[in-house]
Amino acid sequence: MSQKPKPKPSHGLAACPGCAEPLDSGDRFCGACGYDLSAVPAAETEPDRPTVAIVTPVVWPAAPPREAGSLSTATQHPGDLPGTDSGGRDLPTMAVRTDGPVPAPQGTDTPPSGTPTSGGDFELAAPDPRTAVQVDPPGSPQPAQPASPAQPAQPTQPPAVAPDAAALCVACRAGRVDTDGYCENCGHAQPRERDHMEQELGTVAAVSDRGLRHHRNEDAFAVSATTLPDGSPAALAIVCDGVSSATRPDEASAAAAQAAGASLLAALPRGIHPQQAMHEAIVAAAEAVNSLAEEPGTDGAEHDPHRNSPACTIVGSVVADGLLIVGWVGDSRVYWVPDDRTTPAARLTEDDSWAAQMVAAGLMNEAEAYADERAHAITGWLGADAYELDPHTAAFKPDRSGVVVVCTDGLWNYAEGAEDMARAVPPDAAGRPLGAAQVLVGHALDGGGHDNITVALLPFTVTPPGAGSA
């Protein structure tokens, strides 16, 4: 779980580059070593960029204005927006239907979520932060060829309080379980619904586990599949990690994951460029978390102004139309692991964290920075008391097949480097993403399971030239 640092000073550094002493807003010199803060190069305080410099940053034009009373936007064609692939070439355009609603995927009579109909504009209902984030919104499209209809993530353990008031404790098998989820006889906490969750669609899978040291799971995820306007498939995964030092971190991660997933499902079928859709999804997630600061918790208690507002980190990926899109705020990560393990793997995100700042400033190497007790103090998160919302997004166009690993630090703490992650990912991960995600969670548990663990896998397939039917 991530931890929030003290408020960020105006000079952009949380700690002195010379001695790592905490700094206050307005400091011109370090009070401990006298370091001249005005001499810090601008590059040390610039926003994080992808670790792998594959793509030219995209500057999106202003979105079309919304109609009064509607949350939908006009359809934007990918070809209308700038972007380049790893070779510096323009991103491919995609034919978009303009003569009517987007056709429903094969096997369903319901139009994709977010598709305009003859009855008027589509409106996305405000998400309920406390509903299960793994359940796709009603009417959301399913994969073109799913193995089975998308189902909500199924907990592998019973809920904390069974419907039967005389439910027995799973530990002592003698005491009754109280309404607070603890045994009246031995005091043992009963398994909660979010202790272990799994979900698999035809093209994406995710697993989340409480780990071995925490009393609850403060991670959340949302995975789904849809179709683009030309009928081609798209898969998405969102993973959120609650900030442990904040109030109600489990509610924050659930709200963010659900809001971001619903935003992507509404945007992609309308032809919005996946990278812009990812940016808007992170903004929607931030708004959902911000709203929790004004609401009572699940226990009915009002928000305490003397405690940190609910907060979480977010990371996500979309695989669509030959593109790999990533977006994040915080220290959860995305890795690229090619099927051909003789070619290098890569980390596609850069942490918003103290350790990343130290490495970027050249004050420590990665091994030293992440061994420090301040390593996981984050400098970016979603929440009402965040410094500012600065979503990072990047677009990639891999030239080979592989698998995209989207995970919280509960996993990457045990496979930090890209090559370490590639060794942990099973060779057949692209063919059985759920099994591979289970293996990765097991890898973290075997390593100590000190944190909540969440991982989602999205296979990325490159069709060889000339393949397919004529």
Short mmCIF file of C-alpha atoms in Angstrom, two decimals:
data_model
loop_
_atom_site.label_atom_id
_atom_site.label_comp_id
_atom_site.label_asym_id
_atom_site.label_seq_id
_atom_site.Cartn_x
_atom_site.Cartn_y
_atom_site.Cartn_z
CA MET A 1 0.00 0.00 0.00
CA SER A 2 1.19 3.49 -0.72
CA GLN A 3 1.74 6.23 1.80
CA LYS A 4 1.21 9.95 1.37
CA PRO A 5 4.11 12.31 2.20
CA LYS A 6 3.93 15.77 3.72
CA PRO A 7 2.56 18.57 1.49
CA LYS A 8 4.79 19.23 -1.51
CA PRO A 9 6.75 22.55 -1.34
CA SER A 10 6.53 25.16 -4.07
CA HIS A 11 10.02 24.43 -5.40
CA GLY A 12 8.82 20.95 -6.43
CA LEU A 13 11.05 18.88 -4.12
CA ALA A 14 9.86 17.02 -1.04
CA ALA A 15 13.41 16.41 0.18
CA CYS A 16 16.82 18.01 -0.22
CA PRO A 17 18.75 16.55 -3.20
CA GLY A 18 21.94 16.80 -1.13
CA CYS A 19 21.04 15.10 2.15
CA ALA A 20 17.38 14.04 1.74
CA GLU A 21 16.29 16.35 4.57
CA PRO A 22 12.53 17.19 4.35
CA LEU A 23 11.93 20.66 2.89
CA ASP A 24 9.30 23.31 3.62
CA SER A 25 7.49 25.49 1.12
CA GLY A 26 9.52 28.57 0.22
CA ASP A 27 12.91 27.16 1.32
CA ARG A 28 15.76 28.49 -0.80
CA PHE A 29 18.48 26.55 1.01
CA CYS A 30 18.48 23.25 2.91
CA GLY A 31 18.55 23.90 6.66
CA ALA A 32 20.68 20.78 7.27
CA CYS A 33 23.40 20.92 4.61
CA GLY A 34 22.92 24.35 2.99
CA TYR A 35 22.15 22.95 -0.46
CA ASP A 36 21.16 25.76 -2.88
CA LEU A 37 17.66 24.72 -4.01
CA SER A 38 17.57 27.34 -6.76
CA ALA A 39 20.40 25.47 -8.47
CA VAL A 40 18.36 22.29 -8.91
CA PRO A 41 18.09 21.63 -12.68
CA ALA A 42 14.59 21.92 -14.12
CA ALA A 43 14.74 18.30 -15.30
CA GLU A 44 14.74 17.17 -11.65
CA THR A 45 11.25 18.52 -11.04
CA GLU A 46 9.64 17.77 -14.39
CA PRO A 47 6.64 15.39 -14.38
CA ASP A 48 7.39 11.69 -14.74
CA ARG A 49 7.65 10.25 -18.21
CA PRO A 50 7.45 6.64 -19.37
CA THR A 51 10.56 4.66 -18.51
CA VAL A 52 10.78 3.48 -22.11
CA ALA A 53 10.86 6.47 -24.44
CA ILE A 54 8.92 4.91 -27.31
CA VAL A 55 6.34 7.50 -28.17
CA THR A 56 6.17 11.24 -28.78
CA PRO A 57 3.86 12.87 -26.18
CA VAL A 58 0.40 13.52 -27.55
CA VAL A 59 -1.15 16.97 -27.17
CA TRP A 60 -4.91 16.51 -27.38
CA PRO A 61 -7.16 19.22 -28.82
CA ALA A 62 -9.98 20.55 -26.68
CA ALA A 63 -12.91 18.14 -26.49
CA PRO A 64 -16.17 19.21 -28.17
CA PRO A 65 -18.58 20.99 -25.82
CA ARG A 66 -21.21 18.89 -24.10
CA GLU A 67 -24.87 19.50 -24.63
CA ALA A 68 -26.81 20.80 -21.66
CA GLY A 69 -27.84 18.03 -19.30
CA SER A 70 -25.68 15.40 -21.04
CA LEU A 71 -22.43 13.78 -19.93
CA SER A 72 -21.61 12.47 -23.38
CA THR A 73 -19.28 14.08 -25.91
CA ALA A 74 -19.40 14.13 -29.69
CA THR A 75 -17.62 11.30 -31.49
CA GLN A 76 -13.96 12.02 -32.22
CA HIS A 77 -12.10 10.02 -34.86
CA PRO A 78 -8.67 8.66 -33.94
CA GLY A 79 -7.33 10.10 -37.19
CA ASP A 80 -8.33 13.59 -36.04
CA LEU A 81 -5.92 13.41 -33.09
CA PRO A 82 -2.11 13.53 -33.26
CA GLY A 83 0.11 10.65 -32.20
CA THR A 84 3.07 8.57 -33.35
CA ASP A 85 4.18 4.97 -33.09
CA SER A 86 7.58 3.76 -31.87
CA GLY A 87 9.12 4.61 -35.25
CA GLY A 88 7.87 8.19 -35.25
CA ARG A 89 5.15 7.47 -37.83
CA ASP A 90 1.59 8.73 -37.49
CA LEU A 91 -0.79 6.49 -35.61
CA PRO A 92 -3.16 4.63 -37.98
CA THR A 93 -6.62 6.02 -38.58
CA MET A 94 -9.71 3.92 -38.14
CA ALA A 95 -12.97 3.98 -40.05
CA VAL A 96 -15.80 5.20 -37.83
CA ARG A 97 -19.49 4.70 -38.50
CA THR A 98 -21.42 7.95 -38.80
CA ASP A 99 -24.64 6.62 -40.31
CA GLY A 100 -26.20 5.20 -37.16
CA PRO A 101 -25.62 3.37 -33.89
CA VAL A 102 -22.62 1.11 -33.46
CA PRO A 103 -23.70 -2.48 -34.14
CA ALA A 104 -23.89 -4.72 -31.12
CA PRO A 105 -21.27 -7.46 -30.77
CA GLN A 106 -22.22 -10.85 -32.13
CA GLY A 107 -24.51 -12.76 -29.84
CA THR A 108 -26.22 -9.84 -28.12
CA ASP A 109 -29.18 -7.61 -28.94
CA THR A 110 -28.02 -4.76 -26.69
CA PRO A 111 -26.05 -1.88 -28.19
CA PRO A 112 -22.60 -1.27 -26.66
CA SER A 113 -22.49 0.95 -23.58
CA GLY A 114 -22.17 4.57 -24.54
CA THR A 115 -23.59 4.13 -28.05
CA PRO A 116 -25.92 6.94 -29.18
CA THR A 117 -29.36 5.69 -30.13
CA SER A 118 -32.26 7.21 -31.98
CA GLY A 119 -33.83 8.07 -28.63
CA GLY A 120 -31.19 10.70 -27.77
CA ASP A 121 -27.74 11.06 -26.23
CA PHE A 122 -26.26 8.38 -24.02
CA GLU A 123 -25.86 9.41 -20.40
CA LEU A 124 -23.55 7.60 -18.01
CA ALA A 125 -25.05 7.22 -14.56
CA ALA A 126 -22.87 8.32 -11.68
CA PRO A 127 -21.15 5.20 -10.26
CA ASP A 128 -21.90 3.99 -6.77
CA PRO A 129 -18.49 3.88 -5.06
CA ARG A 130 -19.48 0.97 -2.88
CA THR A 131 -20.76 -1.46 -5.47
CA ALA A 132 -18.53 -4.31 -6.64
CA VAL A 133 -16.13 -2.87 -9.17
CA GLN A 134 -15.77 -6.12 -11.08
CA VAL A 135 -19.36 -6.11 -12.34
CA ASP A 136 -19.62 -4.59 -15.81
CA PRO A 137 -22.27 -1.85 -16.15
CA PRO A 138 -25.62 -3.02 -17.50
CA GLY A 139 -25.66 -3.07 -21.27
CA SER A 140 -21.87 -3.08 -21.59
CA PRO A 141 -20.67 -5.07 -24.60
CA GLN A 142 -19.05 -8.44 -24.24
CA PRO A 143 -16.03 -9.76 -26.15
CA ALA A 144 -16.67 -10.75 -29.75
CA GLN A 145 -15.84 -14.40 -28.99
CA PRO A 146 -15.84 -14.88 -25.23
CA ALA A 147 -15.48 -18.31 -23.75
CA SER A 148 -18.47 -17.52 -21.54
CA PRO A 149 -20.53 -14.44 -20.62
CA ALA A 150 -18.68 -11.96 -18.40
CA GLN A 151 -19.40 -12.63 -14.75
CA PRO A 152 -18.61 -10.63 -11.63
CA ALA A 153 -15.41 -11.55 -9.81
CA GLN A 154 -16.19 -14.42 -7.51
CA PRO A 155 -14.64 -14.41 -4.04
CA THR A 156 -12.97 -17.70 -3.25
CA GLN A 157 -13.85 -17.42 0.44
CA PRO A 158 -17.19 -16.89 2.21
CA PRO A 159 -18.31 -13.36 3.09
CA ALA A 160 -17.51 -11.90 6.48
CA VAL A 161 -21.04 -12.42 7.84
CA ALA A 162 -23.13 -15.30 6.58
CA PRO A 163 -26.88 -14.78 6.06
CA ASP A 164 -27.53 -17.25 8.86
CA ALA A 165 -27.27 -15.41 12.20
CA ALA A 166 -25.90 -18.63 13.74
CA ALA A 167 -22.94 -18.82 11.33
CA LEU A 168 -19.95 -20.59 12.83
CA CYS A 169 -16.41 -19.28 12.92
CA VAL A 170 -14.16 -20.70 10.22
CA ALA A 171 -11.29 -20.93 12.73
CA CYS A 172 -12.67 -22.54 15.89
CA ARG A 173 -15.89 -23.91 14.32
CA ALA A 174 -17.64 -23.29 17.65
CA GLY A 175 -18.20 -19.57 18.15
CA ARG A 176 -20.85 -17.49 16.43
CA VAL A 177 -19.85 -14.68 14.09
CA ASP A 178 -20.86 -11.24 15.30
CA THR A 179 -22.13 -8.51 12.98
CA ASP A 180 -18.66 -6.91 12.96
CA GLY A 181 -17.23 -10.03 11.27
CA TYR A 182 -15.37 -11.43 14.31
CA CYS A 183 -15.93 -14.65 16.24
CA GLU A 184 -17.57 -14.17 19.65
CA ASN A 185 -15.65 -17.18 20.97
CA CYS A 186 -12.05 -16.87 19.71
CA GLY A 187 -12.10 -13.37 18.23
CA HIS A 188 -10.87 -14.58 14.85
CA ALA A 189 -11.66 -12.24 11.94
CA GLN A 190 -13.78 -13.96 9.29
CA PRO A 191 -12.84 -13.87 5.61
CA ARG A 192 -14.20 -10.86 3.71
CA GLU A 193 -15.56 -10.81 0.20
CA ARG A 194 -12.58 -8.79 -1.09
CA ASP A 195 -9.95 -10.99 0.56
CA HIS A 196 -9.48 -12.85 -2.71
CA MET A 197 -11.15 -11.99 -6.03
CA GLU A 198 -10.69 -13.32 -9.54
CA GLN A 199 -12.22 -12.50 -12.91
CA GLU A 200 -11.51 -13.68 -16.43
CA LEU A 201 -12.86 -12.64 -19.81
CA GLY A 202 -11.71 -14.00 -23.14
CA THR A 203 -8.95 -11.40 -23.50
CA VAL A 204 -8.15 -10.18 -19.99
CA ALA A 205 -7.96 -11.59 -16.45
CA ALA A 206 -7.24 -10.23 -12.98
CA VAL A 207 -6.61 -11.56 -9.46
CA SER A 208 -6.55 -9.61 -6.19
CA ASP A 209 -5.51 -10.99 -2.80
CA ARG A 210 -5.34 -9.51 0.71
CA GLY A 211 -1.81 -10.85 1.25
CA LEU A 212 -0.43 -12.28 4.48
CA ARG A 213 0.10 -9.21 6.65
CA HIS A 214 -2.94 -6.94 6.22
CA HIS A 215 -6.36 -7.30 7.83
CA ARG A 216 -8.23 -6.27 4.66
CA ASN A 217 -7.72 -5.87 0.92
CA GLU A 218 -7.52 -2.19 -0.05
CA ASP A 219 -6.82 -2.93 -3.74
CA ALA A 220 -9.51 -3.03 -6.42
CA PHE A 221 -9.67 -3.75 -10.14
CA ALA A 222 -11.98 -3.51 -13.12
CA VAL A 223 -11.50 -5.55 -16.28
CA SER A 224 -13.71 -5.67 -19.35
CA ALA A 225 -13.85 -5.96 -23.12
CA THR A 226 -15.70 -4.02 -25.78
CA THR A 227 -15.59 -3.28 -29.49
CA LEU A 228 -14.40 -0.24 -31.43
CA PRO A 229 -16.64 1.40 -34.05
CA ASP A 230 -15.10 -0.73 -36.82
CA GLY A 231 -16.01 -3.92 -34.93
CA SER A 232 -12.47 -4.76 -33.78
CA PRO A 233 -12.08 -5.89 -30.14
CA ALA A 234 -10.62 -3.87 -27.29
CA ALA A 235 -9.65 -5.03 -23.79
CA LEU A 236 -9.04 -2.89 -20.73
CA ALA A 237 -7.79 -3.28 -17.18
CA ILE A 238 -7.78 -0.81 -14.29
CA VAL A 239 -5.94 -1.50 -11.01
CA CYS A 240 -6.17 0.76 -7.94
CA ASP A 241 -4.27 0.67 -4.64
CA GLY A 242 -5.75 2.38 -1.59
CA VAL A 243 -3.43 4.77 0.28
CA SER A 244 -3.01 3.14 3.68
CA SER A 245 -2.46 6.40 5.57
CA ALA A 246 -5.76 7.85 4.31
CA THR A 247 -9.33 7.37 5.52
CA ARG A 248 -11.35 4.51 3.93
CA PRO A 249 -8.72 3.52 1.34
CA ASP A 250 -10.69 0.43 0.35
CA GLU A 251 -13.67 2.58 -0.65
CA ALA A 252 -11.41 4.94 -2.59
CA SER A 253 -9.87 2.16 -4.68
CA ALA A 254 -13.28 0.61 -5.37
CA ALA A 255 -14.76 3.94 -6.47
CA ALA A 256 -11.81 4.76 -8.73
CA ALA A 257 -11.70 1.36 -10.43
CA GLN A 258 -15.42 1.35 -11.15
CA ALA A 259 -15.49 4.94 -12.43
CA ALA A 260 -12.47 4.49 -14.70
CA GLY A 261 -13.73 1.20 -16.12
CA ALA A 262 -17.18 2.64 -16.84
CA SER A 263 -15.63 5.71 -18.49
CA LEU A 264 -13.53 3.59 -20.85
CA LEU A 265 -16.49 1.37 -21.73
CA ALA A 266 -18.48 4.47 -22.64
CA ALA A 267 -15.71 6.17 -24.64
CA LEU A 268 -14.07 3.44 -26.72
CA PRO A 269 -17.17 2.34 -28.70
CA ARG A 270 -17.77 5.97 -29.67
CA GLY A 271 -14.46 6.20 -31.51
CA ILE A 272 -12.59 8.36 -29.01
CA HIS A 273 -8.86 7.76 -29.30
CA PRO A 274 -7.82 5.21 -26.63
CA GLN A 275 -5.18 7.53 -25.18
CA GLN A 276 -7.66 10.35 -24.73
CA ALA A 277 -10.16 7.85 -23.34
CA MET A 278 -7.58 6.76 -20.76
CA HIS A 279 -6.95 10.38 -19.72
CA GLU A 280 -10.68 10.98 -19.28
CA ALA A 281 -11.04 7.73 -17.32
CA ILE A 282 -8.41 8.85 -14.79
CA VAL A 283 -10.17 12.20 -14.43
CA ALA A 284 -13.47 10.38 -13.82
CA ALA A 285 -11.78 8.16 -11.22
CA ALA A 286 -10.39 11.23 -9.44
CA GLU A 287 -13.83 12.82 -9.30
CA ALA A 288 -15.29 9.63 -7.83
CA VAL A 289 -12.65 9.54 -5.08
CA ASN A 290 -13.02 13.25 -4.37
CA SER A 291 -16.74 12.77 -3.77
CA LEU A 292 -16.01 10.31 -0.95
CA ALA A 293 -14.53 13.10 1.18
CA GLU A 294 -18.04 14.53 1.53
CA GLU A 295 -19.82 11.25 2.20
CA PRO A 296 -20.11 9.05 5.30
CA GLY A 297 -18.22 5.78 5.35
CA THR A 298 -19.72 2.33 5.22
CA ASP A 299 -20.02 2.46 9.01
CA GLY A 300 -22.13 5.63 8.81
CA ALA A 301 -19.44 7.87 10.30
CA GLU A 302 -19.07 11.32 8.79
CA HIS A 303 -15.74 12.39 7.31
CA ASP A 304 -13.31 13.62 9.96
CA PRO A 305 -11.69 16.87 8.71
CA HIS A 306 -8.61 16.13 10.83
CA ARG A 307 -7.91 12.91 8.92
CA ASN A 308 -6.68 12.47 5.37
CA SER A 309 -9.40 12.21 2.74
CA PRO A 310 -9.94 8.86 1.00
CA ALA A 311 -7.17 8.34 -1.55
CA CYS A 312 -5.71 5.75 -3.90
CA THR A 313 -3.37 5.29 -6.83
CA ILE A 314 -4.48 4.15 -10.29
CA VAL A 315 -2.92 2.42 -13.27
CA GLY A 316 -4.61 1.09 -16.39
CA SER A 317 -4.05 -0.26 -19.85
CA VAL A 318 -6.08 -0.58 -23.05
CA VAL A 319 -5.23 -2.95 -25.89
CA ALA A 320 -7.05 -1.88 -29.06
CA ASP A 321 -6.45 -1.65 -32.81
CA GLY A 322 -2.79 -2.65 -32.58
CA LEU A 323 -2.08 -0.03 -29.90
CA LEU A 324 -1.06 -0.43 -26.27
CA ILE A 325 -2.20 2.49 -24.10
CA VAL A 326 -1.15 3.02 -20.48
CA GLY A 327 -2.20 5.62 -17.93
CA TRP A 328 -1.39 6.12 -14.27
CA VAL A 329 -1.14 8.31 -11.19
CA GLY A 330 0.92 6.95 -8.30
CA ASP A 331 3.27 4.00 -7.99
CA SER A 332 1.33 1.08 -9.47
CA ARG A 333 2.93 -0.15 -12.70
CA VAL A 334 2.56 -1.60 -16.19
CA TYR A 335 5.14 -4.03 -17.61
CA TRP A 336 5.52 -5.32 -21.16
CA VAL A 337 6.63 -8.98 -21.38
CA PRO A 338 7.10 -10.34 -24.95
CA ASP A 339 6.20 -13.92 -25.76
CA ASP A 340 9.73 -14.36 -27.10
CA ARG A 341 11.71 -14.14 -23.87
CA THR A 342 14.97 -13.71 -25.80
CA THR A 343 13.82 -10.13 -26.47
CA PRO A 344 13.83 -7.59 -23.62
CA ALA A 345 10.88 -6.85 -21.38
CA ALA A 346 10.14 -3.25 -20.37
CA ARG A 347 8.49 -1.18 -17.67
CA LEU A 348 6.09 1.29 -19.30
CA THR A 349 5.32 3.56 -16.33
CA GLU A 350 7.38 5.74 -14.00
CA ASP A 351 6.46 5.93 -10.30
CA ASP A 352 5.12 9.07 -8.66
CA SER A 353 7.25 8.42 -5.57
CA TRP A 354 10.11 9.66 -3.42
CA ALA A 355 12.38 6.90 -4.73
CA ALA A 356 11.70 7.86 -8.35
CA GLN A 357 12.51 11.50 -7.54
CA MET A 358 15.84 10.52 -6.01
CA VAL A 359 16.75 8.37 -9.01
CA ALA A 360 15.67 11.07 -11.47
CA ALA A 361 17.79 13.64 -9.60
CA GLY A 362 20.82 11.36 -9.84
CA LEU A 363 21.17 11.21 -6.05
CA MET A 364 20.68 7.45 -5.75
CA ASN A 365 20.54 4.42 -7.97
CA GLU A 366 17.34 2.35 -8.01
CA ALA A 367 18.65 -0.25 -5.57
CA GLU A 368 19.56 2.41 -3.00
CA ALA A 369 16.38 4.44 -3.47
CA TYR A 370 13.97 1.53 -3.14
CA ALA A 371 15.84 0.16 -0.12
CA ASP A 372 15.16 3.42 1.75
CA GLU A 373 12.24 3.50 4.19
CA ARG A 374 10.89 6.56 2.32
CA ALA A 375 10.86 4.79 -1.04
CA HIS A 376 7.09 4.29 -1.23
CA ALA A 377 6.10 7.79 -0.14
CA ILE A 378 4.05 8.80 -3.17
CA THR A 379 4.05 12.23 -4.81
CA GLY A 380 0.88 11.69 -6.85
CA TRP A 381 -2.50 10.14 -5.98
CA LEU A 382 -6.25 10.48 -6.44
CA GLY A 383 -8.10 12.20 -3.60
CA ALA A 384 -9.53 15.47 -2.39
CA ASP A 385 -6.24 16.46 -0.74
CA ALA A 386 -3.98 15.58 -3.68
CA TYR A 387 -1.56 18.32 -4.72
CA GLU A 388 -2.95 18.40 -8.25
CA LEU A 389 -4.29 15.90 -10.75
CA ASP A 390 -1.62 15.12 -13.34
CA PRO A 391 -2.59 11.95 -15.26
CA HIS A 392 0.27 10.33 -17.16
CA THR A 393 -0.62 8.56 -20.42
CA ALA A 394 1.47 6.99 -23.17
CA ALA A 395 0.79 5.09 -26.40
CA PHE A 396 2.92 2.22 -27.69
CA LYS A 397 2.81 0.09 -30.82
CA PRO A 398 4.68 -3.18 -30.13
CA ASP A 399 6.05 -5.02 -33.14
CA ARG A 400 5.67 -8.46 -31.54
CA SER A 401 3.20 -10.40 -29.43
CA GLY A 402 3.38 -10.43 -25.66
CA VAL A 403 1.45 -9.84 -22.46
CA VAL A 404 0.75 -6.61 -20.56
CA VAL A 405 1.12 -6.86 -16.75
CA VAL A 406 -0.84 -4.24 -14.76
CA CYS A 407 -0.12 -4.47 -11.03
CA THR A 408 0.19 -2.84 -7.62
CA ASP A 409 3.40 -2.68 -5.60
CA GLY A 410 2.22 -5.73 -3.70
CA LEU A 411 3.47 -7.70 -6.72
CA TRP A 412 6.30 -5.62 -8.17
CA ASN A 413 8.02 -5.41 -4.78
CA TYR A 414 8.92 -9.05 -5.47
CA ALA A 415 9.72 -8.58 -9.19
CA GLU A 416 10.84 -4.97 -9.50
CA GLY A 417 12.94 -4.99 -12.66
CA ALA A 418 11.44 -5.69 -16.07
CA GLU A 419 13.55 -8.83 -16.46
CA ASP A 420 12.56 -9.97 -12.95
CA MET A 421 8.91 -9.62 -13.93
CA ALA A 422 9.50 -11.48 -17.19
CA ARG A 423 10.99 -14.40 -15.25
CA ALA A 424 7.96 -14.48 -12.93
CA VAL A 425 5.39 -14.44 -15.76
CA PRO A 426 4.66 -17.99 -17.04
CA PRO A 427 5.72 -18.62 -20.66
CA ASP A 428 2.13 -19.44 -21.66
CA ALA A 429 0.61 -16.35 -20.02
CA ALA A 430 -0.89 -15.05 -23.27
CA GLY A 431 -2.86 -18.27 -23.69
CA ARG A 432 -4.14 -18.54 -20.12
CA PRO A 433 -4.11 -15.10 -18.50
CA LEU A 434 -6.08 -16.10 -15.39
CA GLY A 435 -3.72 -18.96 -14.57
CA ALA A 436 -0.74 -16.67 -15.11
CA ALA A 437 -2.24 -14.01 -12.83
CA GLN A 438 -2.75 -16.67 -10.14
CA VAL A 439 0.90 -17.68 -10.50
CA LEU A 440 2.03 -14.06 -10.07
CA VAL A 441 -0.07 -13.61 -6.94
CA GLY A 442 1.44 -16.83 -5.62
CA HIS A 443 4.91 -15.46 -6.40
CA ALA A 444 4.20 -12.44 -4.18
CA LEU A 445 2.72 -14.59 -1.40
CA ASP A 446 5.76 -16.88 -1.48
CA GLY A 447 7.95 -13.80 -1.23
CA GLY A 448 6.26 -12.72 2.01
CA GLY A 449 2.90 -11.21 0.98
CA HIS A 450 3.61 -8.03 2.95
CA ASP A 451 1.03 -6.00 1.02
CA ASN A 452 -2.24 -6.45 -0.84
CA ILE A 453 -1.56 -7.97 -4.26
CA THR A 454 -3.44 -7.21 -7.47
CA VAL A 455 -2.46 -8.05 -11.03
CA ALA A 456 -4.27 -7.95 -14.37
CA LEU A 457 -2.97 -9.51 -17.60
CA LEU A 458 -3.88 -8.47 -21.16
CA PRO A 459 -2.47 -10.52 -24.06
CA PHE A 460 -1.28 -8.42 -27.01
CA THR A 461 -1.23 -10.22 -30.38
CA VAL A 462 0.54 -9.00 -33.49
CA THR A 463 -0.76 -10.62 -36.68
CA PRO A 464 2.11 -11.43 -39.09
CA PRO A 465 1.93 -9.64 -42.48
CA GLY A 466 -0.13 -11.63 -44.95
CA ALA A 467 -1.83 -13.72 -42.27
CA GLY A 468 -5.59 -14.15 -42.26
CA SER A 469 -8.15 -14.77 -44.98
CA ALA A 470 -7.97 -13.03 -48.32
#
